[in-house]
Structure formats: structure tokens, C-alpha cells
């Protein structure tokens, strides 16, 4: 083996070793990022689960208006666990969310005339009368069972 061949062989081996070391470094960064993302997702799920507990308890204690509570619970459930959100025992939250989807919020609510606001408020009262018991049962189920189940999609 002449000197040129040996030099090229050693250079090639050094290049392969350097690339392998760099690839290992990149994979370690990927694994660290995956662990960080999993940790952040777990913290997010715990935070949302805690928020759902508070909302369901507040709804049961009547510290939160039924319509507002149902809307907030539905949105958080969708972000927490879609399987739990779509459970038949949580359907009342979806029903109330959809029944109020056309109601203006925030600044748009403030600019409504009084007659329009009263019409929406009457609709809220009708929805509350119709769905209060089911919403309370669903909130109780969430607290007692639903939020204690393992998550199915995170």
C-alpha cells in the first residue's frame, strides 16, 4: 500500500468518524427535544385537567353561569382529550356550545342594542332550563370519573 492510498484511507476513516460523531450529537439533541416536548405536553395536560376540575366544580356550585361554564368546559375538553370530549356523557357541553355559537362576544356583545341582548338572554335561560340537569350530571361525572381516566390522546 503506497502512502497516497494510506493517506486517503485514513482521511476517509477520519471523515466517517467525524460524521458519525456529528450524527450522534444531532440524535442526542433530537432525543432531548422529544423529552422536553413530552414534559411540556404533560404539564399542559395537568394544567388543563386542573382547569377542568375547577370549572366543573364551579358549575356544580353555581359559581359559574351554566352556559359560560359549558362552553369553557367543551373547549378545554377538546384540547385535553378528544375521546373524553366526544364521550356521550359530555354531549351536553357540545349541544350548549353549538346552541350559542351565533351569540356575539366581547366587543360585539357590548354594541348590541338592549332588545337584541334580551333576546339572547332569553335564549340562554331557555337553554339553561332545558339542559341544566344534564350539564350538572356531566360535570359530576367528569369530576368523579372522566378526568380520572388515563388520557387517550395527548
PDB file of C-alpha atoms in Angstrom:
ATOM      1  CA  UNK A   1       0.000   0.000   0.000  1.00  0.00           C
ATOM      2  CA  UNK A   2       1.547   3.257  -1.030  1.00  0.00           C
ATOM      3  CA  UNK A   3       1.465   6.485   1.014  1.00  0.00           C
ATOM      4  CA  UNK A   4      -1.271   8.154  -1.052  1.00  0.00           C
ATOM      5  CA  UNK A   5      -3.661   5.218  -0.624  1.00  0.00           C
ATOM      6  CA  UNK A   6      -2.947   5.064   3.098  1.00  0.00           C
ATOM      7  CA  UNK A   7      -3.477   8.820   3.455  1.00  0.00           C
ATOM      8  CA  UNK A   8      -6.768   8.680   1.555  1.00  0.00           C
ATOM      9  CA  UNK A   9      -7.900   5.687   3.616  1.00  0.00           C
ATOM     10  CA  UNK A  10      -7.073   7.423   6.903  1.00  0.00           C
ATOM     11  CA  UNK A  11      -8.697  10.654   5.708  1.00  0.00           C
ATOM     12  CA  UNK A  12     -11.816   8.712   4.743  1.00  0.00           C
ATOM     13  CA  UNK A  13     -11.923   6.955   8.110  1.00  0.00           C
ATOM     14  CA  UNK A  14     -11.476  10.252   9.946  1.00  0.00           C
ATOM     15  CA  UNK A  15     -14.247  11.818   7.876  1.00  0.00           C
ATOM     16  CA  UNK A  16     -16.568   8.879   8.600  1.00  0.00           C
ATOM     17  CA  UNK A  17     -15.751   9.083  12.320  1.00  0.00           C
ATOM     18  CA  UNK A  18     -16.373  12.852  12.348  1.00  0.00           C
ATOM     19  CA  UNK A  19     -19.696  12.445  10.532  1.00  0.00           C
ATOM     20  CA  UNK A  20     -20.724   9.634  12.892  1.00  0.00           C
ATOM     21  CA  UNK A  21     -19.879  11.801  15.914  1.00  0.00           C
ATOM     22  CA  UNK A  22     -21.867  14.702  14.448  1.00  0.00           C
ATOM     23  CA  UNK A  23     -24.814  12.402  13.690  1.00  0.00           C
ATOM     24  CA  UNK A  24     -24.689  11.127  17.292  1.00  0.00           C
ATOM     25  CA  UNK A  25     -24.662  14.720  18.542  1.00  0.00           C
ATOM     26  CA  UNK A  26     -27.701  15.580  16.390  1.00  0.00           C
ATOM     27  CA  UNK A  27     -29.622  12.495  17.554  1.00  0.00           C
ATOM     28  CA  UNK A  28     -28.946  13.399  21.187  1.00  0.00           C
ATOM     29  CA  UNK A  29     -30.414  16.842  20.510  1.00  0.00           C
ATOM     30  CA  UNK A  30     -33.479  15.259  18.871  1.00  0.00           C
ATOM     31  CA  UNK A  31     -33.985  12.967  21.878  1.00  0.00           C
ATOM     32  CA  UNK A  32     -33.573  15.880  24.291  1.00  0.00           C
ATOM     33  CA  UNK A  33     -36.123  17.908  22.305  1.00  0.00           C
ATOM     34  CA  UNK A  34     -38.561  14.988  22.337  1.00  0.00           C
ATOM     35  CA  UNK A  35     -38.210  14.650  26.119  1.00  0.00           C
ATOM     36  CA  UNK A  36     -38.736  18.405  26.543  1.00  0.00           C
ATOM     37  CA  UNK A  37     -41.841  18.310  24.321  1.00  0.00           C
ATOM     38  CA  UNK A  38     -43.256  15.345  26.245  1.00  0.00           C
ATOM     39  CA  UNK A  39     -42.633  17.134  29.528  1.00  0.00           C
ATOM     40  CA  UNK A  40     -44.292  20.318  28.242  1.00  0.00           C
ATOM     41  CA  UNK A  41     -47.263  18.281  26.963  1.00  0.00           C
ATOM     42  CA  UNK A  42     -47.645  16.552  30.325  1.00  0.00           C
ATOM     43  CA  UNK A  43     -47.555  19.901  32.132  1.00  0.00           C
ATOM     44  CA  UNK A  44     -50.123  21.288  29.683  1.00  0.00           C
ATOM     45  CA  UNK A  45     -52.409  18.293  30.234  1.00  0.00           C
ATOM     46  CA  UNK A  46     -52.102  18.641  34.016  1.00  0.00           C
ATOM     47  CA  UNK A  47     -52.892  22.351  33.807  1.00  0.00           C
ATOM     48  CA  UNK A  48     -55.922  21.783  31.573  1.00  0.00           C
ATOM     49  CA  UNK A  49     -57.079  18.919  33.815  1.00  0.00           C
ATOM     50  CA  UNK A  50     -56.859  21.228  36.818  1.00  0.00           C
ATOM     51  CA  UNK A  51     -58.775  23.921  34.959  1.00  0.00           C
ATOM     52  CA  UNK A  52     -61.465  21.396  34.041  1.00  0.00           C
ATOM     53  CA  UNK A  53     -61.753  20.358  37.684  1.00  0.00           C
ATOM     54  CA  UNK A  54     -62.202  23.977  38.726  1.00  0.00           C
ATOM     55  CA  UNK A  55     -64.779  24.677  36.006  1.00  0.00           C
ATOM     56  CA  UNK A  56     -66.801  21.528  36.695  1.00  0.00           C
ATOM     57  CA  UNK A  57     -66.770  22.235  40.442  1.00  0.00           C
ATOM     58  CA  UNK A  58     -67.737  25.857  39.859  1.00  0.00           C
ATOM     59  CA  UNK A  59     -70.571  24.798  37.585  1.00  0.00           C
ATOM     60  CA  UNK A  60     -71.862  22.387  40.237  1.00  0.00           C
ATOM     61  CA  UNK A  61     -71.551  25.021  42.970  1.00  0.00           C
ATOM     62  CA  UNK A  62     -73.360  27.503  40.693  1.00  0.00           C
ATOM     63  CA  UNK A  63     -70.427  29.920  40.931  1.00  0.00           C
ATOM     64  CA  UNK A  64     -70.294  29.968  37.143  1.00  0.00           C
ATOM     65  CA  UNK A  65     -73.182  30.583  34.745  1.00  0.00           C
ATOM     66  CA  UNK A  66     -74.250  27.331  33.112  1.00  0.00           C
ATOM     67  CA  UNK A  67     -73.811  28.486  29.508  1.00  0.00           C
ATOM     68  CA  UNK A  68     -70.397  30.049  30.108  1.00  0.00           C
ATOM     69  CA  UNK A  69     -69.239  27.011  32.069  1.00  0.00           C
ATOM     70  CA  UNK A  70     -70.434  24.566  29.435  1.00  0.00           C
ATOM     71  CA  UNK A  71     -68.688  26.496  26.657  1.00  0.00           C
ATOM     72  CA  UNK A  72     -65.422  26.685  28.592  1.00  0.00           C
ATOM     73  CA  UNK A  73     -65.569  23.015  29.573  1.00  0.00           C
ATOM     74  CA  UNK A  74     -66.250  21.955  25.968  1.00  0.00           C
ATOM     75  CA  UNK A  75     -63.299  23.957  24.619  1.00  0.00           C
ATOM     76  CA  UNK A  76     -60.932  22.665  27.300  1.00  0.00           C
ATOM     77  CA  UNK A  77     -62.121  19.083  26.838  1.00  0.00           C
ATOM     78  CA  UNK A  78     -61.377  19.341  23.119  1.00  0.00           C
ATOM     79  CA  UNK A  79     -57.832  20.384  23.988  1.00  0.00           C
ATOM     80  CA  UNK A  80     -57.451  17.917  26.845  1.00  0.00           C
ATOM     81  CA  UNK A  81     -58.671  14.655  25.328  1.00  0.00           C
ATOM     82  CA  UNK A  82     -60.880  14.454  22.248  1.00  0.00           C
ATOM     83  CA  UNK A  83     -62.094  10.960  23.160  1.00  0.00           C
ATOM     84  CA  UNK A  84     -63.273  12.230  26.538  1.00  0.00           C
ATOM     85  CA  UNK A  85     -64.773  15.287  24.866  1.00  0.00           C
ATOM     86  CA  UNK A  86     -66.737  13.071  22.483  1.00  0.00           C
ATOM     87  CA  UNK A  87     -67.947  10.748  25.242  1.00  0.00           C
ATOM     88  CA  UNK A  88     -71.740  10.620  25.208  1.00  0.00           C
ATOM     89  CA  UNK A  89     -71.817  11.805  28.819  1.00  0.00           C
ATOM     90  CA  UNK A  90     -70.214  15.104  27.722  1.00  0.00           C
ATOM     91  CA  UNK A  91     -72.531  15.749  24.767  1.00  0.00           C
ATOM     92  CA  UNK A  92     -74.480  18.389  26.671  1.00  0.00           C
ATOM     93  CA  UNK A  93     -71.413  20.640  26.566  1.00  0.00           C
ATOM     94  CA  UNK A  94     -71.302  20.287  22.781  1.00  0.00           C
ATOM     95  CA  UNK A  95     -75.039  20.946  22.496  1.00  0.00           C
ATOM     96  CA  UNK A  96     -74.792  24.162  24.536  1.00  0.00           C
ATOM     97  CA  UNK A  97     -71.666  25.247  22.658  1.00  0.00           C
ATOM     98  CA  UNK A  98     -73.381  24.801  19.294  1.00  0.00           C
ATOM     99  CA  UNK A  99     -76.609  26.410  20.506  1.00  0.00           C
ATOM    100  CA  UNK A 100     -74.697  29.563  21.442  1.00  0.00           C
ATOM    101  CA  UNK A 101     -72.197  29.648  18.581  1.00  0.00           C
ATOM    102  CA  UNK A 102     -74.015  32.542  16.902  1.00  0.00           C
ATOM    103  CA  UNK A 103     -74.002  34.751  20.012  1.00  0.00           C
ATOM    104  CA  UNK A 104     -71.717  37.768  19.690  1.00  0.00           C
ATOM    105  CA  UNK A 105     -68.972  38.000  22.277  1.00  0.00           C
ATOM    106  CA  UNK A 106     -66.803  40.656  23.848  1.00  0.00           C
ATOM    107  CA  UNK A 107     -66.957  43.953  21.963  1.00  0.00           C
ATOM    108  CA  UNK A 108     -69.675  42.688  19.617  1.00  0.00           C
ATOM    109  CA  UNK A 109     -71.891  41.934  22.649  1.00  0.00           C
ATOM    110  CA  UNK A 110     -71.369  45.418  24.018  1.00  0.00           C
ATOM    111  CA  UNK A 111     -72.601  47.085  20.841  1.00  0.00           C
ATOM    112  CA  UNK A 112     -75.843  45.079  20.703  1.00  0.00           C
ATOM    113  CA  UNK A 113     -78.998  47.006  21.443  1.00  0.00           C
ATOM    114  CA  UNK A 114     -80.926  46.054  24.569  1.00  0.00           C
ATOM    115  CA  UNK A 115     -83.650  44.203  22.701  1.00  0.00           C
ATOM    116  CA  UNK A 116     -81.096  42.024  20.966  1.00  0.00           C
ATOM    117  CA  UNK A 117     -79.292  41.302  24.240  1.00  0.00           C
ATOM    118  CA  UNK A 118     -82.590  40.394  25.908  1.00  0.00           C
ATOM    119  CA  UNK A 119     -83.393  38.026  23.055  1.00  0.00           C
ATOM    120  CA  UNK A 120     -80.072  36.251  23.558  1.00  0.00           C
ATOM    121  CA  UNK A 121     -80.507  36.229  27.342  1.00  0.00           C
ATOM    122  CA  UNK A 122     -83.966  34.700  26.936  1.00  0.00           C
ATOM    123  CA  UNK A 123     -82.403  32.039  24.732  1.00  0.00           C
ATOM    124  CA  UNK A 124     -79.756  31.421  27.443  1.00  0.00           C
ATOM    125  CA  UNK A 125     -82.485  30.999  30.061  1.00  0.00           C
ATOM    126  CA  UNK A 126     -84.351  28.526  27.873  1.00  0.00           C
ATOM    127  CA  UNK A 127     -81.168  26.547  27.250  1.00  0.00           C
ATOM    128  CA  UNK A 128     -80.380  26.552  30.949  1.00  0.00           C
ATOM    129  CA  UNK A 129     -83.832  25.265  31.858  1.00  0.00           C
ATOM    130  CA  UNK A 130     -83.600  22.585  29.214  1.00  0.00           C
ATOM    131  CA  UNK A 131     -80.012  21.416  29.877  1.00  0.00           C
ATOM    132  CA  UNK A 132     -79.154  22.310  33.468  1.00  0.00           C
ATOM    133  CA  UNK A 133     -79.708  18.836  34.902  1.00  0.00           C
ATOM    134  CA  UNK A 134     -77.743  17.139  32.122  1.00  0.00           C
ATOM    135  CA  UNK A 135     -74.878  19.628  32.453  1.00  0.00           C
ATOM    136  CA  UNK A 136     -74.720  19.076  36.209  1.00  0.00           C
ATOM    137  CA  UNK A 137     -74.710  15.297  35.711  1.00  0.00           C
ATOM    138  CA  UNK A 138     -71.942  15.625  33.108  1.00  0.00           C
ATOM    139  CA  UNK A 139     -69.869  17.894  35.354  1.00  0.00           C
ATOM    140  CA  UNK A 140     -70.281  15.461  38.261  1.00  0.00           C
ATOM    141  CA  UNK A 141     -69.254  12.554  36.017  1.00  0.00           C
ATOM    142  CA  UNK A 142     -66.184  14.492  34.864  1.00  0.00           C
ATOM    143  CA  UNK A 143     -65.118  15.098  38.448  1.00  0.00           C
ATOM    144  CA  UNK A 144     -65.851  11.590  39.687  1.00  0.00           C
ATOM    145  CA  UNK A 145     -64.731   9.504  36.720  1.00  0.00           C
ATOM    146  CA  UNK A 146     -63.967  11.234  33.428  1.00  0.00           C
ATOM    147  CA  UNK A 147     -60.941  13.250  34.489  1.00  0.00           C
ATOM    148  CA  UNK A 148     -59.526  10.344  36.474  1.00  0.00           C
ATOM    149  CA  UNK A 149     -59.274   8.073  33.444  1.00  0.00           C
ATOM    150  CA  UNK A 150     -55.966   7.809  31.608  1.00  0.00           C
ATOM    151  CA  UNK A 151     -55.707  10.149  28.636  1.00  0.00           C
ATOM    152  CA  UNK A 152     -56.287   8.563  25.248  1.00  0.00           C
ATOM    153  CA  UNK A 153     -54.806  11.266  23.045  1.00  0.00           C
ATOM    154  CA  UNK A 154     -52.354  13.879  24.133  1.00  0.00           C
TER     155      UNK A 154
END
